[in-house]
Amino acid sequence: MADLERVLKRIDEDLDQSLDRLFSLLRIPSISADPTFKADCRRAAEWCAATLSEVGFEASVRDTQGHPMVVGHYTGAGEGAPHVLFYGHYDVQPVDPLDLWETSPFEPSLAEVEGEKRIVGRGSADDKGQLMTFVEAARAWFAETGGLPVNVTVLFEGEEESSSPSMIPFLTANAKELTRDVALVCDTNMWNRKTPAIATMLRGLVYDEVIIQAASRDLHSGLYGSAARNPIHVLTRILADLRDENGHIKIPDFYEGVPELSDEQKASWDRLGFDQAEFLGGVGLSVPAGERDRSVLEQIWSRPTLEVNGIVGGYIGEGAKTVIPAKASAKVSFRLVGEQDPDKIRAAFRAFVTARAPEDCKVTFLSHGGDRAVSQPTDSDFVQKTRKALSDEWNTEAALIAMGGSIPIVTQFKRHLGMDSVLVGFGLDDDRIHSPNEKYNLSSFHGGTRSWARILGELGAGKNLA
Amino acid sequence: MADLERVLKRIDEDLDQSLDRLFSLLRIPSISADPTFKADCRRAAEWCAATLSEVGFEASVRDTQGHPMVVGHYTGAGEGAPHVLFYGHYDVQPVDPLDLWETSPFEPSLAEVEGEKRIVGRGSADDKGQLMTFVEAARAWFAETGGLPVNVTVLFEGEEESSSPSMIPFLTANAKELTRDVALVCDTNMWNRKTPAIATMLRGLVYDEVIIQAASRDLHSGLYGSAARNPIHVLTRILADLRDENGHIKIPDFYEGVPELSDEQKASWDRLGFDQAEFLGGVGLSVPAGERDRSVLEQIWSRPTLEVNGIVGGYIGEGAKTVIPAKASAKVSFRLVGEQDPDKIRAAFRAFVTARAPEDCKVTFLSHGGDRAVSQPTDSDFVQKTRKALSDEWNTEAALIAMGGSIPIVTQFKRHLGMDSVLVGFGLDDDRIHSPNEKYNLSSFHGGTRSWARILGELGAGKNLA
């Protein structure tokens, strides 16, 4: 039996144990955005390093100013073989609203829903489940052949869900160790349950928080109503003013650097047969929001967006309180495309808000990070070989798609290490990442592990990748 | 020495003990809006009943569907004497945001600030401190003379800060016991530190909560951004649309039944010398909000208002989360004047919101109560005698003023018992009721107690009040 076949057979036979290992990782509440879970983030890093070591890598936990990195190395494929960097993240999103979870977020389970098996729990899809597809594929190669077909450096971070403040310093300080022929990034979706995909366009992100302070303290609405400025009124009016009646964003020069789709791209996307009614209907909606003159697929893949991700002010408990709050705040994020400049967008947003605040209100902003959009070359040998491996595993041509979500690491690899990325992931649109009841299909986990086994084999098959 | 002089002397000498008793009541966290504090509300009611009994009333705790009432009786003044009803409330507002309190809300203390002594703690002004001015005045009369100059029924409720759901059933069921010649309501402010006041105009209130549900679950903004409806966008746009650029409320027929001030009222208010810069400056503001064509005093006393008292949606924790929430909600209240109809206003508000929500959004409303505005006759003997007593105590003519805050009990007394109210209170504009660091000046507490002693004496001086 050829190496690859033995590796795939082992993956199939070992599936239950693979799941047990994934569940161990899912049980660690490594919420990076919340300082309460700092020790849990470290625990997750240590678990990852120990697991990589057990599999066959030389691995270690590497301290940063924030949550630690995990780095692993395998160089046994020799100097002639390609050397790839695999990236994933072990941190997860916060779990609120907790009351909407049907199971406890950090007590993972395997559920059978509508005839398919699902791994349920925070991080199952984003990104622990995905990360483990690669680790389990490597485990099978090591176990069957004593090594991997290519040289591999592994980089797991613990701050992906909280703007990766330590990533650039870490990349810069360890550029020699981390700069490889290409990065393999596993944090994206399949096109659908049967069709694997390589994401070649990724939007950027600007995340900002605005806090409007009016009076020096909370006021009684019966004593001060109307006459005293209510910061909720100020904030809601400004937020409402950000968009016109056609859904276009009114911030001056916002659309600078936004490219139109080429006819070829348009045609290629049309062939995917995207069903917008099904897409919206799947989450209980029927009326497309956003720009009226753009299709839903354009909006989620190639158009910039503005979303208010959170708003709070005044009394939010049960019942009634007749208060005029002293302050109100909102979290606002933008997805960027093409050449849109995150710094310019942030500055223009802040100017837009500040210009509309009354002079006796104090406006404060907090930056929660940002990065440019990025496009990856689709004609490299790495992409072509990856596409072949995926197509072999899933018995259908892998799609080359755009992604609406921002994956800043791809920009950072390009900018700081000069390294391109190949984005392959096995998530599905209904995985509920960042939401209650996050899940990862067993078919994603199993097929993803098999896919990485094939990709490693394919990349190692030729020596002259470029 | 005349009875009144001995009573006033006793009040002066007994001040420290009076404060100790007030502090005992302030230590009970009787937050009526939060079910967590149900037992504390009952404890406060029991404390009040025991205190009234100790003073000389026949008092008891009376169960309701919600928090209990406290009723006390004194009829020793005989059939020829007037019989008044004294009203106060023993429940208090919630205390959030807790981190803005400089002392613990339910550990009352006496602080010296800018040369004046202040009783600090939740409920010190609203309404435990005010209620206790009457109780301590009655205590002194009982102690010096063995009784009171008039017959008195006392009614303390425990749901004033949560829309008084049990009040109307209780008034109706006990109409005979509670219908007296006039109600004395102690839940209002002085005109300023030196000038007492009787409030003769009170605004009404409508309090509503709107919940907008869009998608069936929280969504990832990278996957669904723009294309999926964001309920925060829907809500902020509707809230912003409630008012035009001149601060007028755009709900159809909202201003129906809103009277213009008479020239006489205008002139009388002008004489009060209200300083709008000082009023706003006291809370860190300088630009009047609200209706541009109305003075600040008009706005807070005689104009209807619309305030968003709370708003929440999406991620409101620390840091960033790229979520499109499934729902967003706001608490909205209106102050009503003249003949504005609370039911019509609520219906018009709901229609305004519903008409502006996209068809795939679900809009839900929760009512948190409401009542009409009310005006009291100013030429009755009760008002004239009360005014004389207040003017004697404070050595200046007591002002007849309007109040911005709504005191639904006054409407309920009128509607269900046919009883007018005389509104006398000793709060100050800077008491921070409903806010962190609520306080009640010692001069309010001491002068208020002395004032009630005089009012009781004055009301008992003649037998033919009408």
PDB file of N, CA and C in Angstrom, chain A residues 69 84-91 127 130-131 134 152-161 164 167 171 182-187 407-410 412-413 419 421-424 452:
ATOM      1  N   MET A  69       2.385  32.306  22.011  1.00  0.00           N
ATOM      2  CA  MET A  69       2.361  31.601  20.733  1.00  0.00           C
ATOM      3  C   MET A  69       2.803  30.160  20.987  1.00  0.00           C
ATOM      4  N   VAL A  84       6.832  24.510   4.493  1.00  0.00           N
ATOM      5  CA  VAL A  84       5.606  25.307   4.633  1.00  0.00           C
ATOM      6  C   VAL A  84       5.400  25.709   6.095  1.00  0.00           C
ATOM      7  N   LEU A  85       4.645  26.805   6.261  1.00  0.00           N
ATOM      8  CA  LEU A  85       4.255  27.226   7.605  1.00  0.00           C
ATOM      9  C   LEU A  85       2.754  26.961   7.757  1.00  0.00           C
ATOM     10  N   PHE A  86       2.367  26.215   8.781  1.00  0.00           N
ATOM     11  CA  PHE A  86       0.938  26.024   9.028  1.00  0.00           C
ATOM     12  C   PHE A  86       0.501  26.949  10.152  1.00  0.00           C
ATOM     13  N   TYR A  87      -0.607  27.690   9.911  1.00  0.00           N
ATOM     14  CA  TYR A  87      -1.117  28.629  10.913  1.00  0.00           C
ATOM     15  C   TYR A  87      -2.538  28.277  11.361  1.00  0.00           C
ATOM     16  N   GLY A  88      -2.765  28.391  12.675  1.00  0.00           N
ATOM     17  CA  GLY A  88      -4.109  28.277  13.235  1.00  0.00           C
ATOM     18  C   GLY A  88      -4.153  29.063  14.538  1.00  0.00           C
ATOM     19  N   HIS A  89      -5.308  29.175  15.158  1.00  0.00           N
ATOM     20  CA  HIS A  89      -5.356  29.857  16.459  1.00  0.00           C
ATOM     21  C   HIS A  89      -6.144  29.038  17.476  1.00  0.00           C
ATOM     22  N   TYR A  90      -5.609  29.050  18.712  1.00  0.00           N
ATOM     23  CA  TYR A  90      -6.212  28.250  19.769  1.00  0.00           C
ATOM     24  C   TYR A  90      -7.160  29.066  20.646  1.00  0.00           C
ATOM     25  N   ASP A  91      -7.255  30.373  20.413  1.00  0.00           N
ATOM     26  CA  ASP A  91      -8.187  31.166  21.226  1.00  0.00           C
ATOM     27  C   ASP A  91      -9.569  31.161  20.576  1.00  0.00           C
ATOM     28  N   ASP A 127     -11.237  28.141  16.173  1.00  0.00           N
ATOM     29  CA  ASP A 127     -10.542  27.530  15.061  1.00  0.00           C
ATOM     30  C   ASP A 127      -9.942  26.210  15.505  1.00  0.00           C
ATOM     31  N   GLN A 130     -10.560  23.205  13.221  1.00  0.00           N
ATOM     32  CA  GLN A 130      -9.805  23.331  11.968  1.00  0.00           C
ATOM     33  C   GLN A 130      -8.315  23.056  12.192  1.00  0.00           C
ATOM     34  N   LEU A 131      -7.799  23.663  13.228  1.00  0.00           N
ATOM     35  CA  LEU A 131      -6.378  23.496  13.576  1.00  0.00           C
ATOM     36  C   LEU A 131      -6.046  22.011  13.789  1.00  0.00           C
ATOM     37  N   PHE A 134      -5.262  19.584  10.797  1.00  0.00           N
ATOM     38  CA  PHE A 134      -3.870  19.516  10.352  1.00  0.00           C
ATOM     39  C   PHE A 134      -3.025  18.664  11.305  1.00  0.00           C
ATOM     40  N   VAL A 152       7.843  21.286   7.811  1.00  0.00           N
ATOM     41  CA  VAL A 152       6.696  22.061   8.311  1.00  0.00           C
ATOM     42  C   VAL A 152       7.080  22.844   9.565  1.00  0.00           C
ATOM     43  N   THR A 153       6.748  24.129   9.547  1.00  0.00           N
ATOM     44  CA  THR A 153       6.766  24.917  10.778  1.00  0.00           C
ATOM     45  C   THR A 153       5.312  25.196  11.143  1.00  0.00           C
ATOM     46  N   VAL A 154       5.000  25.027  12.419  1.00  0.00           N
ATOM     47  CA  VAL A 154       3.635  25.271  12.877  1.00  0.00           C
ATOM     48  C   VAL A 154       3.620  26.548  13.712  1.00  0.00           C
ATOM     49  N   LEU A 155       2.624  27.403  13.490  1.00  0.00           N
ATOM     50  CA  LEU A 155       2.465  28.603  14.324  1.00  0.00           C
ATOM     51  C   LEU A 155       0.997  28.688  14.752  1.00  0.00           C
ATOM     52  N   PHE A 156       0.779  28.547  16.065  1.00  0.00           N
ATOM     53  CA  PHE A 156      -0.566  28.736  16.617  1.00  0.00           C
ATOM     54  C   PHE A 156      -0.547  29.994  17.469  1.00  0.00           C
ATOM     55  N   GLU A 157      -1.534  30.877  17.237  1.00  0.00           N
ATOM     56  CA  GLU A 157      -1.585  32.054  18.101  1.00  0.00           C
ATOM     57  C   GLU A 157      -2.796  31.988  19.034  1.00  0.00           C
ATOM     58  N   GLY A 158      -2.768  32.857  20.050  1.00  0.00           N
ATOM     59  CA  GLY A 158      -3.840  32.862  21.049  1.00  0.00           C
ATOM     60  C   GLY A 158      -4.535  34.201  21.149  1.00  0.00           C
ATOM     61  N   GLU A 159      -4.418  35.019  20.100  1.00  0.00           N
ATOM     62  CA  GLU A 159      -5.032  36.359  20.165  1.00  0.00           C
ATOM     63  C   GLU A 159      -5.783  36.700  18.890  1.00  0.00           C
ATOM     64  N   GLU A 160      -6.138  35.688  18.097  1.00  0.00           N
ATOM     65  CA  GLU A 160      -6.787  35.984  16.827  1.00  0.00           C
ATOM     66  C   GLU A 160      -8.136  36.664  17.028  1.00  0.00           C
ATOM     67  N   GLU A 161      -8.835  36.276  18.094  1.00  0.00           N
ATOM     68  CA  GLU A 161     -10.163  36.848  18.347  1.00  0.00           C
ATOM     69  C   GLU A 161     -10.087  38.154  19.125  1.00  0.00           C
ATOM     70  N   SER A 164      -4.989  40.296  17.712  1.00  0.00           N
ATOM     71  CA  SER A 164      -3.605  39.861  17.542  1.00  0.00           C
ATOM     72  C   SER A 164      -2.556  40.912  17.865  1.00  0.00           C
ATOM     73  N   MET A 167       1.150  39.740  17.393  1.00  0.00           N
ATOM     74  CA  MET A 167       1.592  39.022  16.203  1.00  0.00           C
ATOM     75  C   MET A 167       2.709  39.725  15.449  1.00  0.00           C
ATOM     76  N   LEU A 171       6.321  38.163  14.733  1.00  0.00           N
ATOM     77  CA  LEU A 171       6.791  37.855  13.371  1.00  0.00           C
ATOM     78  C   LEU A 171       8.102  38.564  13.087  1.00  0.00           C
ATOM     79  N   VAL A 182       5.663  29.032   1.826  1.00  0.00           N
ATOM     80  CA  VAL A 182       4.269  29.464   1.745  1.00  0.00           C
ATOM     81  C   VAL A 182       3.620  29.188   3.098  1.00  0.00           C
ATOM     82  N   ALA A 183       2.580  29.957   3.382  1.00  0.00           N
ATOM     83  CA  ALA A 183       1.810  29.672   4.601  1.00  0.00           C
ATOM     84  C   ALA A 183       0.538  28.923   4.237  1.00  0.00           C
ATOM     85  N   LEU A 184       0.211  27.919   5.048  1.00  0.00           N
ATOM     86  CA  LEU A 184      -1.080  27.236   4.927  1.00  0.00           C
ATOM     87  C   LEU A 184      -1.931  27.716   6.105  1.00  0.00           C
ATOM     88  N   VAL A 185      -3.037  28.379   5.794  1.00  0.00           N
ATOM     89  CA  VAL A 185      -3.861  28.972   6.850  1.00  0.00           C
ATOM     90  C   VAL A 185      -5.208  28.257   6.881  1.00  0.00           C
ATOM     91  N   CYS A 186      -5.521  27.700   8.036  1.00  0.00           N
ATOM     92  CA  CYS A 186      -6.766  26.925   8.133  1.00  0.00           C
ATOM     93  C   CYS A 186      -7.757  27.622   9.053  1.00  0.00           C
ATOM     94  N   ASP A 187      -8.526  28.566   8.481  1.00  0.00           N
ATOM     95  CA  ASP A 187      -9.481  29.326   9.289  1.00  0.00           C
ATOM     96  C   ASP A 187     -10.646  29.795   8.409  1.00  0.00           C
ATOM     97  N   ILE A 407      -8.960  38.018   7.690  1.00  0.00           N
ATOM     98  CA  ILE A 407      -7.968  37.185   8.370  1.00  0.00           C
ATOM     99  C   ILE A 407      -6.655  37.952   8.327  1.00  0.00           C
ATOM    100  N   PRO A 408      -6.487  38.837   9.313  1.00  0.00           N
ATOM    101  CA  PRO A 408      -5.348  39.776   9.268  1.00  0.00           C
ATOM    102  C   PRO A 408      -3.995  39.066   9.154  1.00  0.00           C
ATOM    103  N   ILE A 409      -3.910  37.831   9.634  1.00  0.00           N
ATOM    104  CA  ILE A 409      -2.627  37.135   9.602  1.00  0.00           C
ATOM    105  C   ILE A 409      -2.088  37.038   8.175  1.00  0.00           C
ATOM    106  N   VAL A 410      -3.000  36.929   7.210  1.00  0.00           N
ATOM    107  CA  VAL A 410      -2.571  36.780   5.817  1.00  0.00           C
ATOM    108  C   VAL A 410      -1.849  38.049   5.345  1.00  0.00           C
ATOM    109  N   GLN A 412      -0.421  40.145   7.362  1.00  0.00           N
ATOM    110  CA  GLN A 412       0.799  40.272   8.160  1.00  0.00           C
ATOM    111  C   GLN A 412       1.912  39.364   7.622  1.00  0.00           C
ATOM    112  N   PHE A 413       1.578  38.137   7.218  1.00  0.00           N
ATOM    113  CA  PHE A 413       2.578  37.249   6.602  1.00  0.00           C
ATOM    114  C   PHE A 413       3.161  37.913   5.365  1.00  0.00           C
ATOM    115  N   MET A 419       5.532  36.592   2.665  1.00  0.00           N
ATOM    116  CA  MET A 419       5.095  35.220   2.418  1.00  0.00           C
ATOM    117  C   MET A 419       3.631  35.191   1.966  1.00  0.00           C
ATOM    118  N   SER A 421      -0.011  33.179   1.235  1.00  0.00           N
ATOM    119  CA  SER A 421      -0.751  32.173   1.998  1.00  0.00           C
ATOM    120  C   SER A 421      -1.687  31.395   1.076  1.00  0.00           C
ATOM    121  N   VAL A 422      -1.880  30.137   1.427  1.00  0.00           N
ATOM    122  CA  VAL A 422      -2.929  29.349   0.786  1.00  0.00           C
ATOM    123  C   VAL A 422      -3.978  29.079   1.872  1.00  0.00           C
ATOM    124  N   LEU A 423      -5.204  29.559   1.592  1.00  0.00           N
ATOM    125  CA  LEU A 423      -6.247  29.492   2.619  1.00  0.00           C
ATOM    126  C   LEU A 423      -7.196  28.336   2.367  1.00  0.00           C
ATOM    127  N   VAL A 424      -7.082  27.321   3.206  1.00  0.00           N
ATOM    128  CA  VAL A 424      -7.919  26.140   3.058  1.00  0.00           C
ATOM    129  C   VAL A 424      -8.583  25.862   4.401  1.00  0.00           C
ATOM    130  N   TRP A 452      -5.844  17.404   4.539  1.00  0.00           N
ATOM    131  CA  TRP A 452      -4.473  17.845   4.862  1.00  0.00           C
ATOM    132  C   TRP A 452      -3.465  16.724   4.603  1.00  0.00           C
TER     133      TRP A 452
END
